[in-house]
Amino acid sequence: MSKSLPDPAGDAGLACCVPLAREPISAESAAGVAPMLKAVADPTRLRLLSLVLSHEGSEACVCDLLPYFDLSQPTISHHLKVLHEAGLLDREKRGTWVFYLARPEAMAALGSLFALSSSASTAALAGASA
Amino acid sequence: MSKSLPDPAGDAGLACCVPLAREPISAESAAGVAPMLKAVADPTRLRLLSLVLSHEGSEACVCDLLPYFDLSQPTISHHLKVLHEAGLLDREKRGTWVFYLARPEAMAALGSLFALSSSASTAALAGASA
């Protein structure tokens, strides 16, 4: 039986989904999404996020992740907590282990942020052929 | 007449394009892309990037961007330099102004990083309906 842990403080970052290239992002949206980007702007956390996402069922516990790093369990747990608090991973307590689960909506939000609008692509192609 | 300024130090981040959810990102690729993410993990730089990308021709000079901020020109110039050095914007000197230009390949690299693989999406949907 699993028990969901409290949700991260806010999902402000998920309101970010308009591509940066479509229209200028508001100061409010930028402030909302920056913490998500800050959480992934670290090589260890980027690897942890990728390991969870590509793991079976898109979920993993610290026990699954530890072998991939030359780091202590508390350090790995700390990085996972940062990813959770930024809204990038959900977590669930199962027995003695905490499992971390992918949040596809967070990935979709970040993915769409960097999507190119057709006008930007056209301008870029024009520039490349000039 | 425009003069291209030197390219940023490295394009290591552009080698990152495999989605995090498809397979575990290597330590090398994670170290390569983290500086790009760090550069955009700041609300002011996120807004600057969005303003350049959504500006006419996907390019802008500091003179175009200054009115949007309650910040000094040197501060804005510093943030633009950080985005340039991380490989997110190109720059070109035209007369007395430096223009910053979108780098669609950098946006595409970041966008694909957060793309969901079909297996992750399926697992997420299964979880959502459970």
CSV table of C-alpha atoms in Angstrom, one decimal:
chain,number,residue,atom,x,y,z
A,1,MET,CA,0.0,0.0,0.0
A,2,SER,CA,1.4,3.4,-0.9
A,3,LYS,CA,0.9,6.7,0.8
A,4,SER,CA,1.1,9.9,-1.2
A,5,LEU,CA,3.4,12.6,0.4
A,6,PRO,CA,2.3,16.2,0.4
A,7,ASP,CA,2.4,18.0,-2.9
A,8,PRO,CA,5.2,20.5,-3.5
A,9,ALA,CA,4.5,24.0,-2.3
A,10,GLY,CA,3.3,25.4,-5.6
A,11,ASP,CA,2.7,24.5,-9.3
A,12,ALA,CA,3.4,28.1,-10.4
A,13,GLY,CA,5.9,26.7,-12.9
A,14,LEU,CA,3.3,24.7,-14.7
A,15,ALA,CA,1.5,27.9,-15.8
A,16,CYS,CA,4.5,28.7,-18.0
A,17,CYS,CA,3.4,26.6,-21.0
A,18,VAL,CA,3.4,29.4,-23.7
A,19,PRO,CA,6.6,29.1,-25.8
A,20,LEU,CA,9.2,31.8,-25.0
A,21,ALA,CA,9.4,32.4,-28.8
A,22,ARG,CA,5.6,33.1,-29.2
A,23,GLU,CA,5.3,36.1,-27.0
A,24,PRO,CA,7.3,37.8,-24.2
A,25,ILE,CA,6.9,35.8,-21.0
A,26,SER,CA,5.5,37.8,-18.2
A,27,ALA,CA,7.6,38.7,-15.2
A,28,GLU,CA,5.2,36.6,-13.1
A,29,SER,CA,5.5,33.5,-15.3
A,30,ALA,CA,9.3,33.9,-15.5
A,31,ALA,CA,9.5,34.0,-11.7
A,32,GLY,CA,7.2,30.9,-11.6
A,33,VAL,CA,9.2,28.7,-14.0
A,34,ALA,CA,12.7,29.8,-13.0
A,35,PRO,CA,12.8,27.5,-9.9
A,36,MET,CA,12.0,24.5,-12.0
A,37,LEU,CA,14.9,25.4,-14.4
A,38,LYS,CA,17.2,26.0,-11.4
A,39,ALA,CA,16.4,22.5,-10.1
A,40,VAL,CA,17.4,20.9,-13.4
A,41,ALA,CA,20.4,23.2,-13.9
A,42,ASP,CA,22.7,20.8,-12.0
A,43,PRO,CA,24.3,17.7,-13.7
A,44,THR,CA,23.5,15.3,-10.8
A,45,ARG,CA,19.8,16.3,-10.7
A,46,LEU,CA,19.6,16.2,-14.5
A,47,ARG,CA,20.9,12.6,-14.4
A,48,LEU,CA,18.6,11.7,-11.5
A,49,LEU,CA,15.6,13.1,-13.3
A,50,SER,CA,16.6,11.2,-16.5
A,51,LEU,CA,17.1,8.0,-14.5
A,52,VAL,CA,13.6,8.2,-12.9
A,53,LEU,CA,12.0,9.1,-16.2
A,54,SER,CA,13.6,6.3,-18.2
A,55,HIS,CA,13.3,3.7,-15.4
A,56,GLU,CA,10.6,1.0,-15.6
A,57,GLY,CA,7.2,2.6,-14.9
A,58,SER,CA,8.8,6.0,-14.8
A,59,GLU,CA,9.4,5.7,-11.1
A,60,ALA,CA,12.4,4.8,-8.9
A,61,CYS,CA,13.5,4.8,-5.2
A,62,VAL,CA,16.8,6.0,-3.9
A,63,CYS,CA,17.8,2.3,-3.8
A,64,ASP,CA,17.5,2.1,-7.6
A,65,LEU,CA,19.4,5.3,-8.2
A,66,LEU,CA,22.3,5.0,-5.7
A,67,PRO,CA,24.4,2.5,-7.8
A,68,TYR,CA,24.7,5.1,-10.6
A,69,PHE,CA,26.5,7.7,-8.5
A,70,ASP,CA,29.6,8.0,-6.4
A,71,LEU,CA,27.6,9.9,-3.8
A,72,SER,CA,26.1,9.1,-0.4
A,73,GLN,CA,22.4,8.2,0.0
A,74,PRO,CA,21.6,11.4,1.9
A,75,THR,CA,23.1,13.5,-0.9
A,76,ILE,CA,21.0,11.6,-3.5
A,77,SER,CA,18.0,12.0,-1.3
A,78,HIS,CA,18.6,15.7,-1.0
A,79,HIS,CA,18.8,16.2,-4.8
A,80,LEU,CA,15.6,14.2,-5.3
A,81,LYS,CA,13.9,16.4,-2.7
A,82,VAL,CA,15.0,19.5,-4.6
A,83,LEU,CA,13.5,18.0,-7.8
A,84,HIS,CA,10.3,17.1,-5.9
A,85,GLU,CA,10.0,20.6,-4.3
A,86,ALA,CA,10.4,22.2,-7.7
A,87,GLY,CA,7.5,20.2,-9.0
A,88,LEU,CA,9.5,17.9,-11.3
A,89,LEU,CA,8.9,14.6,-9.5
A,90,ASP,CA,6.1,13.3,-7.4
A,91,ARG,CA,6.8,11.1,-4.4
A,92,GLU,CA,5.1,8.3,-2.6
A,93,LYS,CA,6.1,6.4,0.6
A,94,ARG,CA,6.0,2.6,0.2
A,95,GLY,CA,7.0,0.7,3.3
A,96,THR,CA,10.5,2.0,4.3
A,97,TRP,CA,11.2,3.5,0.8
A,98,VAL,CA,10.2,6.7,-0.8
A,99,PHE,CA,9.6,6.3,-4.5
A,100,TYR,CA,9.9,9.2,-6.9
A,101,LEU,CA,7.6,9.3,-9.9
A,102,ALA,CA,7.8,11.2,-13.2
A,103,ARG,CA,5.5,14.2,-13.6
A,104,PRO,CA,4.8,14.3,-17.3
A,105,GLU,CA,3.0,17.6,-17.0
A,106,ALA,CA,6.1,19.3,-15.6
A,107,MET,CA,8.2,17.9,-18.5
A,108,ALA,CA,5.5,19.1,-21.0
A,109,ALA,CA,5.6,22.5,-19.5
A,110,LEU,CA,9.4,22.8,-19.8
A,111,GLY,CA,9.3,21.3,-23.3
A,112,SER,CA,6.7,23.7,-24.6
A,113,LEU,CA,8.6,26.7,-23.1
A,114,PHE,CA,11.5,26.0,-25.5
A,115,ALA,CA,9.2,25.2,-28.5
A,116,LEU,CA,10.0,27.4,-31.5
A,117,SER,CA,7.2,29.4,-33.0
A,118,SER,CA,6.9,29.2,-36.8
A,119,SER,CA,8.0,32.8,-37.2
A,120,ALA,CA,11.2,32.2,-35.2
A,121,SER,CA,12.0,29.1,-37.2
A,122,THR,CA,11.4,30.9,-40.5
A,123,ALA,CA,13.6,33.8,-39.4
A,124,ALA,CA,16.3,31.4,-38.4
A,125,LEU,CA,16.2,29.5,-41.6
A,126,ALA,CA,16.3,32.8,-43.6
A,127,GLY,CA,19.4,33.8,-41.5
A,128,ALA,CA,21.1,30.4,-42.1
A,129,SER,CA,20.7,30.7,-45.8
A,130,ALA,CA,21.8,34.3,-46.1
B,1,MET,CA,27.5,46.1,-42.3
B,2,SER,CA,27.5,43.6,-39.5
B,3,LYS,CA,30.4,41.9,-37.9
B,4,SER,CA,30.0,38.5,-36.1
B,5,LEU,CA,31.5,38.4,-32.7
B,6,PRO,CA,33.4,35.3,-31.6
B,7,ASP,CA,31.3,32.2,-30.9
B,8,PRO,CA,30.7,31.1,-27.3
B,9,ALA,CA,33.3,28.9,-25.8
B,10,GLY,CA,31.7,25.6,-26.5
B,11,ASP,CA,28.5,24.0,-27.9
B,12,ALA,CA,28.7,21.1,-25.6
B,13,GLY,CA,25.1,21.7,-24.6
B,14,LEU,CA,23.8,21.1,-28.1
B,15,ALA,CA,24.9,17.5,-28.0
B,16,CYS,CA,22.2,16.9,-25.3
B,17,CYS,CA,19.3,16.4,-27.7
B,18,VAL,CA,18.2,12.9,-26.6
B,19,PRO,CA,15.1,13.2,-24.4
B,20,LEU,CA,15.8,12.7,-20.7
B,21,ALA,CA,12.9,10.2,-20.6
B,22,ARG,CA,14.2,8.0,-23.4
B,23,GLU,CA,17.4,6.9,-21.8
B,24,PRO,CA,19.6,8.0,-18.8
B,25,ILE,CA,21.6,11.0,-19.8
B,26,SER,CA,25.3,10.5,-19.5
B,27,ALA,CA,27.3,12.4,-16.9
B,28,GLU,CA,29.2,14.1,-19.8
B,29,SER,CA,26.0,15.3,-21.6
B,30,ALA,CA,24.5,16.4,-18.2
B,31,ALA,CA,27.6,18.5,-17.5
B,32,GLY,CA,27.3,19.9,-21.0
B,33,VAL,CA,23.7,21.0,-20.9
B,34,ALA,CA,23.6,22.2,-17.2
B,35,PRO,CA,25.2,25.6,-18.0
B,36,MET,CA,22.5,26.3,-20.6
B,37,LEU,CA,19.8,25.5,-18.1
B,38,LYS,CA,21.6,27.5,-15.4
B,39,ALA,CA,21.6,30.5,-17.8
B,40,VAL,CA,17.8,30.4,-18.3
B,41,ALA,CA,17.1,29.6,-14.6
B,42,ASP,CA,16.9,33.3,-13.8
B,43,PRO,CA,13.6,35.3,-14.3
B,44,THR,CA,15.4,38.3,-15.9
B,45,ARG,CA,17.3,36.1,-18.4
B,46,LEU,CA,14.2,34.1,-19.2
B,47,ARG,CA,12.4,37.3,-20.0
B,48,LEU,CA,15.3,38.6,-22.1
B,49,LEU,CA,15.5,35.4,-24.0
B,50,SER,CA,11.8,35.5,-24.6
B,51,LEU,CA,11.9,39.2,-25.7
B,52,VAL,CA,14.7,38.5,-28.2
B,53,LEU,CA,12.9,35.3,-29.6
B,54,SER,CA,9.6,37.0,-30.0
B,55,HIS,CA,11.0,40.3,-31.3
B,56,GLU,CA,10.8,41.1,-35.0
B,57,GLY,CA,13.3,38.9,-36.9
B,58,SER,CA,14.1,37.1,-33.6
B,59,GLU,CA,16.8,39.6,-32.8
B,60,ALA,CA,17.1,42.7,-30.6
B,61,CYS,CA,19.7,45.1,-29.3
B,62,VAL,CA,20.0,46.3,-25.6
B,63,CYS,CA,18.3,49.5,-26.8
B,64,ASP,CA,15.2,47.4,-27.7
B,65,LEU,CA,15.2,45.5,-24.4
B,66,LEU,CA,16.0,48.2,-21.9
B,67,PRO,CA,12.4,49.7,-21.7
B,68,TYR,CA,11.0,46.4,-20.5
B,69,PHE,CA,13.1,46.4,-17.3
B,70,ASP,CA,13.7,48.6,-14.3
B,71,LEU,CA,17.4,47.7,-14.6
B,72,SER,CA,20.5,49.5,-15.8
B,73,GLN,CA,21.9,49.0,-19.3
B,74,PRO,CA,25.1,47.3,-17.9
B,75,THR,CA,23.0,44.9,-16.0
B,76,ILE,CA,20.9,44.0,-19.0
B,77,SER,CA,24.1,43.7,-21.1
B,78,HIS,CA,25.6,41.4,-18.5
B,79,HIS,CA,22.5,39.1,-18.5
B,80,LEU,CA,22.6,39.0,-22.4
B,81,LYS,CA,26.3,38.1,-22.2
B,82,VAL,CA,25.5,35.2,-19.9
B,83,LEU,CA,22.9,34.0,-22.4
B,84,HIS,CA,25.4,34.3,-25.2
B,85,GLU,CA,28.2,32.6,-23.4
B,86,ALA,CA,25.8,29.7,-22.6
B,87,GLY,CA,25.1,29.3,-26.3
B,88,LEU,CA,21.5,30.5,-26.2
B,89,LEU,CA,21.9,33.7,-28.2
B,90,ASP,CA,24.2,34.7,-31.0
B,91,ARG,CA,25.5,38.3,-31.2
B,92,GLU,CA,26.6,40.7,-33.9
B,93,LYS,CA,28.1,44.1,-33.7
B,94,ARG,CA,26.3,46.7,-36.0
B,95,GLY,CA,27.7,50.2,-35.7
B,96,THR,CA,27.7,51.1,-32.0
B,97,TRP,CA,25.1,48.5,-31.0
B,98,VAL,CA,25.5,44.8,-30.3
B,99,PHE,CA,22.5,42.8,-31.5
B,100,TYR,CA,21.4,39.5,-30.0
B,101,LEU,CA,20.0,36.8,-32.2
B,102,ALA,CA,17.9,33.7,-31.5
B,103,ARG,CA,19.8,30.4,-31.8
B,104,PRO,CA,16.9,28.0,-32.8
B,105,GLU,CA,19.3,25.0,-32.5
B,106,ALA,CA,19.8,25.8,-28.8
B,107,MET,CA,16.1,26.1,-28.2
B,108,ALA,CA,15.5,22.8,-30.1
B,109,ALA,CA,18.1,21.1,-28.0
B,110,LEU,CA,16.5,22.2,-24.7
B,111,GLY,CA,13.0,21.4,-26.1
B,112,SER,CA,13.9,17.9,-27.0
B,113,LEU,CA,15.6,17.3,-23.7
B,114,PHE,CA,12.2,17.6,-22.0
B,115,ALA,CA,10.2,15.7,-24.7
B,116,LEU,CA,8.4,12.7,-23.3
B,117,SER,CA,9.0,9.3,-24.7
B,118,SER,CA,5.9,7.3,-25.5
B,119,SER,CA,6.7,4.8,-22.7
B,120,ALA,CA,6.8,7.6,-20.1
B,121,SER,CA,3.6,9.0,-21.4
B,122,THR,CA,1.8,5.7,-21.3
B,123,ALA,CA,3.0,5.0,-17.7
B,124,ALA,CA,1.9,8.4,-16.7
B,125,LEU,CA,-1.6,7.9,-18.2
B,126,ALA,CA,-1.9,4.5,-16.6
B,127,GLY,CA,-1.0,6.1,-13.3
B,128,ALA,CA,-3.5,8.9,-13.7
B,129,SER,CA,-6.4,6.5,-14.4
B,130,ALA,CA,-5.5,4.1,-11.5
